[in-house]
């Protein structure tokens, strides 16, 4: 048998400082980590307050980094970004601030490139089926339907 290691509040606090310093974390991730460490609710609250006060944990900073990263690397649209942030229990205020990290011209340029790339990848002779496949791909990635169909009508 492998007994679960127990942590004092100070040990857990140090461990979570490193966890948060390594990369931006949301409050939900940190709480889950503390629960996995078998910490009691009072200790979890105390550690969370400490991490927030000492700027190891910042919801707004996490949201901004998340939006920048997922947009630039995975090319997610705003709908998907909002959905993922809500899933992580990020406040509406922080989500709105984070979405301002995306420059509108860069957003439209990225969509344009994605549409062109996906059209060339889809092997379909029927124009309508091809349009649907490309649209489904982009909608899954969180791009707004109005923008997607506008671009598709431009190219197909």
PDB file of C-alpha atoms in Angstrom:
ATOM      1  CA  UNK A   1       0.000   0.000   0.000  1.00  0.00           C
ATOM      2  CA  UNK A   2       1.139   3.520  -0.750  1.00  0.00           C
ATOM      3  CA  UNK A   3      -0.199   5.933   1.897  1.00  0.00           C
ATOM      4  CA  UNK A   4      -1.045   9.473   0.737  1.00  0.00           C
ATOM      5  CA  UNK A   5       1.557  12.051   1.849  1.00  0.00           C
ATOM      6  CA  UNK A   6       0.128  14.642   4.207  1.00  0.00           C
ATOM      7  CA  UNK A   7       1.187  18.286   4.174  1.00  0.00           C
ATOM      8  CA  UNK A   8       1.299  20.997   6.790  1.00  0.00           C
ATOM      9  CA  UNK A   9      -0.166  24.367   5.809  1.00  0.00           C
ATOM     10  CA  UNK A  10       3.331  25.825   5.351  1.00  0.00           C
ATOM     11  CA  UNK A  11       4.505  22.895   3.207  1.00  0.00           C
ATOM     12  CA  UNK A  12       1.391  23.097   1.063  1.00  0.00           C
ATOM     13  CA  UNK A  13       1.786  26.869   0.755  1.00  0.00           C
ATOM     14  CA  UNK A  14       5.389  26.517  -0.489  1.00  0.00           C
ATOM     15  CA  UNK A  15       4.370  23.777  -2.921  1.00  0.00           C
ATOM     16  CA  UNK A  16       1.545  25.940  -4.294  1.00  0.00           C
ATOM     17  CA  UNK A  17       3.829  28.982  -4.584  1.00  0.00           C
ATOM     18  CA  UNK A  18       6.024  26.948  -6.943  1.00  0.00           C
ATOM     19  CA  UNK A  19       2.959  25.562  -8.737  1.00  0.00           C
ATOM     20  CA  UNK A  20       1.654  29.086  -9.403  1.00  0.00           C
ATOM     21  CA  UNK A  21       5.070  30.558 -10.234  1.00  0.00           C
ATOM     22  CA  UNK A  22       5.703  27.882 -12.879  1.00  0.00           C
ATOM     23  CA  UNK A  23       2.763  29.052 -15.024  1.00  0.00           C
ATOM     24  CA  UNK A  24      -0.397  31.121 -14.653  1.00  0.00           C
ATOM     25  CA  UNK A  25      -3.131  29.224 -12.830  1.00  0.00           C
ATOM     26  CA  UNK A  26      -6.805  29.892 -12.256  1.00  0.00           C
ATOM     27  CA  UNK A  27      -8.416  29.695  -8.825  1.00  0.00           C
ATOM     28  CA  UNK A  28     -10.218  26.469  -9.777  1.00  0.00           C
ATOM     29  CA  UNK A  29      -6.960  24.671 -10.673  1.00  0.00           C
ATOM     30  CA  UNK A  30      -5.331  25.692  -7.403  1.00  0.00           C
ATOM     31  CA  UNK A  31      -8.346  24.606  -5.314  1.00  0.00           C
ATOM     32  CA  UNK A  32      -8.385  21.256  -7.095  1.00  0.00           C
ATOM     33  CA  UNK A  33      -4.678  20.815  -6.419  1.00  0.00           C
ATOM     34  CA  UNK A  34      -5.189  21.579  -2.720  1.00  0.00           C
ATOM     35  CA  UNK A  35      -8.104  19.145  -2.500  1.00  0.00           C
ATOM     36  CA  UNK A  36      -5.945  16.472  -4.157  1.00  0.00           C
ATOM     37  CA  UNK A  37      -3.362  17.146  -1.438  1.00  0.00           C
ATOM     38  CA  UNK A  38      -6.117  16.271   1.099  1.00  0.00           C
ATOM     39  CA  UNK A  39      -6.119  19.740   2.664  1.00  0.00           C
ATOM     40  CA  UNK A  40      -9.054  20.728   4.892  1.00  0.00           C
ATOM     41  CA  UNK A  41     -11.355  23.596   3.738  1.00  0.00           C
ATOM     42  CA  UNK A  42      -9.981  26.059   6.344  1.00  0.00           C
ATOM     43  CA  UNK A  43      -6.408  25.419   5.168  1.00  0.00           C
ATOM     44  CA  UNK A  44      -7.482  25.759   1.521  1.00  0.00           C
ATOM     45  CA  UNK A  45      -9.061  29.160   2.246  1.00  0.00           C
ATOM     46  CA  UNK A  46      -5.987  30.333   4.165  1.00  0.00           C
ATOM     47  CA  UNK A  47      -3.585  29.281   1.393  1.00  0.00           C
ATOM     48  CA  UNK A  48      -5.791  30.784  -1.352  1.00  0.00           C
ATOM     49  CA  UNK A  49      -5.887  34.137   0.466  1.00  0.00           C
ATOM     50  CA  UNK A  50      -2.103  34.051   0.910  1.00  0.00           C
ATOM     51  CA  UNK A  51      -1.530  33.269  -2.805  1.00  0.00           C
ATOM     52  CA  UNK A  52      -3.864  36.072  -3.922  1.00  0.00           C
ATOM     53  CA  UNK A  53      -2.394  38.648  -1.516  1.00  0.00           C
ATOM     54  CA  UNK A  54       1.156  37.811  -2.604  1.00  0.00           C
ATOM     55  CA  UNK A  55       0.211  37.969  -6.286  1.00  0.00           C
ATOM     56  CA  UNK A  56       0.920  34.300  -7.033  1.00  0.00           C
ATOM     57  CA  UNK A  57      -2.703  33.988  -8.117  1.00  0.00           C
ATOM     58  CA  UNK A  58      -4.425  36.620 -10.233  1.00  0.00           C
ATOM     59  CA  UNK A  59      -7.603  35.807 -12.165  1.00  0.00           C
ATOM     60  CA  UNK A  60      -7.298  38.732 -14.585  1.00  0.00           C
ATOM     61  CA  UNK A  61      -3.650  37.972 -15.379  1.00  0.00           C
ATOM     62  CA  UNK A  62      -4.514  34.282 -15.939  1.00  0.00           C
ATOM     63  CA  UNK A  63      -7.390  35.190 -18.287  1.00  0.00           C
ATOM     64  CA  UNK A  64      -5.182  37.524 -20.357  1.00  0.00           C
ATOM     65  CA  UNK A  65      -2.401  34.939 -20.696  1.00  0.00           C
ATOM     66  CA  UNK A  66      -4.918  32.207 -21.544  1.00  0.00           C
ATOM     67  CA  UNK A  67      -6.581  34.280 -24.277  1.00  0.00           C
ATOM     68  CA  UNK A  68      -3.273  35.373 -25.815  1.00  0.00           C
ATOM     69  CA  UNK A  69      -1.895  31.843 -25.839  1.00  0.00           C
ATOM     70  CA  UNK A  70      -4.933  29.986 -27.142  1.00  0.00           C
ATOM     71  CA  UNK A  71      -5.596  32.590 -29.820  1.00  0.00           C
ATOM     72  CA  UNK A  72      -2.023  32.797 -31.118  1.00  0.00           C
ATOM     73  CA  UNK A  73      -1.130  29.103 -30.842  1.00  0.00           C
ATOM     74  CA  UNK A  74      -4.394  27.198 -31.318  1.00  0.00           C
ATOM     75  CA  UNK A  75      -6.227  29.923 -33.290  1.00  0.00           C
ATOM     76  CA  UNK A  76      -9.371  29.731 -31.175  1.00  0.00           C
ATOM     77  CA  UNK A  77     -12.174  32.210 -31.812  1.00  0.00           C
ATOM     78  CA  UNK A  78     -13.764  34.394 -29.152  1.00  0.00           C
ATOM     79  CA  UNK A  79     -16.722  32.047 -28.537  1.00  0.00           C
ATOM     80  CA  UNK A  80     -14.418  29.153 -27.642  1.00  0.00           C
ATOM     81  CA  UNK A  81     -12.209  31.376 -25.483  1.00  0.00           C
ATOM     82  CA  UNK A  82     -15.217  32.665 -23.518  1.00  0.00           C
ATOM     83  CA  UNK A  83     -16.596  29.138 -23.096  1.00  0.00           C
ATOM     84  CA  UNK A  84     -13.273  27.791 -21.807  1.00  0.00           C
ATOM     85  CA  UNK A  85     -12.801  30.704 -19.394  1.00  0.00           C
ATOM     86  CA  UNK A  86     -16.345  30.278 -18.032  1.00  0.00           C
ATOM     87  CA  UNK A  87     -15.583  26.574 -17.530  1.00  0.00           C
ATOM     88  CA  UNK A  88     -12.673  27.680 -15.327  1.00  0.00           C
ATOM     89  CA  UNK A  89     -15.012  29.933 -13.295  1.00  0.00           C
ATOM     90  CA  UNK A  90     -13.429  33.186 -14.483  1.00  0.00           C
ATOM     91  CA  UNK A  91     -15.561  36.285 -13.828  1.00  0.00           C
ATOM     92  CA  UNK A  92     -17.348  38.084 -16.661  1.00  0.00           C
ATOM     93  CA  UNK A  93     -15.297  41.217 -15.877  1.00  0.00           C
ATOM     94  CA  UNK A  94     -11.962  39.355 -16.273  1.00  0.00           C
ATOM     95  CA  UNK A  95     -13.180  37.671 -19.470  1.00  0.00           C
ATOM     96  CA  UNK A  96     -14.083  41.024 -21.056  1.00  0.00           C
ATOM     97  CA  UNK A  97     -10.701  42.517 -20.157  1.00  0.00           C
ATOM     98  CA  UNK A  98      -8.895  39.428 -21.476  1.00  0.00           C
ATOM     99  CA  UNK A  99     -10.709  39.554 -24.833  1.00  0.00           C
ATOM    100  CA  UNK A 100      -9.337  43.072 -25.346  1.00  0.00           C
ATOM    101  CA  UNK A 101      -5.901  41.418 -25.638  1.00  0.00           C
ATOM    102  CA  UNK A 102      -6.849  40.346 -29.165  1.00  0.00           C
ATOM    103  CA  UNK A 103      -6.351  43.043 -31.784  1.00  0.00           C
ATOM    104  CA  UNK A 104      -9.314  43.182 -34.199  1.00  0.00           C
ATOM    105  CA  UNK A 105      -7.173  43.364 -37.330  1.00  0.00           C
ATOM    106  CA  UNK A 106      -5.107  40.366 -36.164  1.00  0.00           C
ATOM    107  CA  UNK A 107      -8.351  38.501 -35.371  1.00  0.00           C
ATOM    108  CA  UNK A 108      -9.783  38.988 -38.867  1.00  0.00           C
ATOM    109  CA  UNK A 109      -6.445  38.220 -40.518  1.00  0.00           C
ATOM    110  CA  UNK A 110      -6.187  34.949 -38.573  1.00  0.00           C
ATOM    111  CA  UNK A 111      -9.718  33.959 -39.591  1.00  0.00           C
ATOM    112  CA  UNK A 112      -8.902  34.750 -43.221  1.00  0.00           C
ATOM    113  CA  UNK A 113      -5.770  32.560 -43.132  1.00  0.00           C
ATOM    114  CA  UNK A 114      -7.655  29.720 -41.405  1.00  0.00           C
ATOM    115  CA  UNK A 115     -10.430  29.796 -44.013  1.00  0.00           C
ATOM    116  CA  UNK A 116      -7.958  29.701 -46.911  1.00  0.00           C
ATOM    117  CA  UNK A 117      -5.941  26.903 -45.312  1.00  0.00           C
ATOM    118  CA  UNK A 118      -8.978  24.771 -44.470  1.00  0.00           C
ATOM    119  CA  UNK A 119     -10.526  25.211 -47.925  1.00  0.00           C
ATOM    120  CA  UNK A 120      -7.339  23.847 -49.488  1.00  0.00           C
ATOM    121  CA  UNK A 121      -7.312  20.880 -47.042  1.00  0.00           C
ATOM    122  CA  UNK A 122     -10.915  19.748 -47.575  1.00  0.00           C
ATOM    123  CA  UNK A 123     -11.215  17.309 -50.489  1.00  0.00           C
ATOM    124  CA  UNK A 124     -14.832  17.686 -51.523  1.00  0.00           C
ATOM    125  CA  UNK A 125     -16.195  18.330 -55.008  1.00  0.00           C
ATOM    126  CA  UNK A 126     -19.664  19.461 -53.911  1.00  0.00           C
ATOM    127  CA  UNK A 127     -19.401  23.188 -53.119  1.00  0.00           C
ATOM    128  CA  UNK A 128     -22.093  23.059 -50.401  1.00  0.00           C
ATOM    129  CA  UNK A 129     -20.587  20.042 -48.611  1.00  0.00           C
ATOM    130  CA  UNK A 130     -17.173  21.697 -48.727  1.00  0.00           C
ATOM    131  CA  UNK A 131     -18.614  24.912 -47.310  1.00  0.00           C
ATOM    132  CA  UNK A 132     -20.309  22.965 -44.496  1.00  0.00           C
ATOM    133  CA  UNK A 133     -17.129  21.054 -43.599  1.00  0.00           C
ATOM    134  CA  UNK A 134     -15.059  24.233 -43.433  1.00  0.00           C
ATOM    135  CA  UNK A 135     -17.793  26.038 -41.442  1.00  0.00           C
ATOM    136  CA  UNK A 136     -18.087  23.150 -38.947  1.00  0.00           C
ATOM    137  CA  UNK A 137     -14.325  23.212 -38.426  1.00  0.00           C
ATOM    138  CA  UNK A 138     -14.279  26.960 -37.740  1.00  0.00           C
ATOM    139  CA  UNK A 139     -17.416  26.972 -35.568  1.00  0.00           C
ATOM    140  CA  UNK A 140     -15.921  24.185 -33.416  1.00  0.00           C
ATOM    141  CA  UNK A 141     -12.883  26.399 -32.921  1.00  0.00           C
ATOM    142  CA  UNK A 142     -15.150  29.119 -31.586  1.00  0.00           C
ATOM    143  CA  UNK A 143     -15.318  31.568 -34.460  1.00  0.00           C
ATOM    144  CA  UNK A 144     -18.500  33.633 -34.718  1.00  0.00           C
ATOM    145  CA  UNK A 145     -20.938  32.191 -37.259  1.00  0.00           C
ATOM    146  CA  UNK A 146     -21.568  35.548 -38.948  1.00  0.00           C
ATOM    147  CA  UNK A 147     -17.862  36.048 -39.627  1.00  0.00           C
ATOM    148  CA  UNK A 148     -17.385  32.435 -40.741  1.00  0.00           C
ATOM    149  CA  UNK A 149     -20.178  32.503 -43.318  1.00  0.00           C
ATOM    150  CA  UNK A 150     -19.143  35.948 -44.528  1.00  0.00           C
ATOM    151  CA  UNK A 151     -15.615  34.663 -45.228  1.00  0.00           C
ATOM    152  CA  UNK A 152     -16.885  31.427 -46.794  1.00  0.00           C
ATOM    153  CA  UNK A 153     -19.122  33.352 -49.189  1.00  0.00           C
ATOM    154  CA  UNK A 154     -16.104  35.454 -50.102  1.00  0.00           C
ATOM    155  CA  UNK A 155     -13.989  32.393 -51.049  1.00  0.00           C
ATOM    156  CA  UNK A 156     -16.524  29.728 -52.128  1.00  0.00           C
TER     157      UNK A 156
END
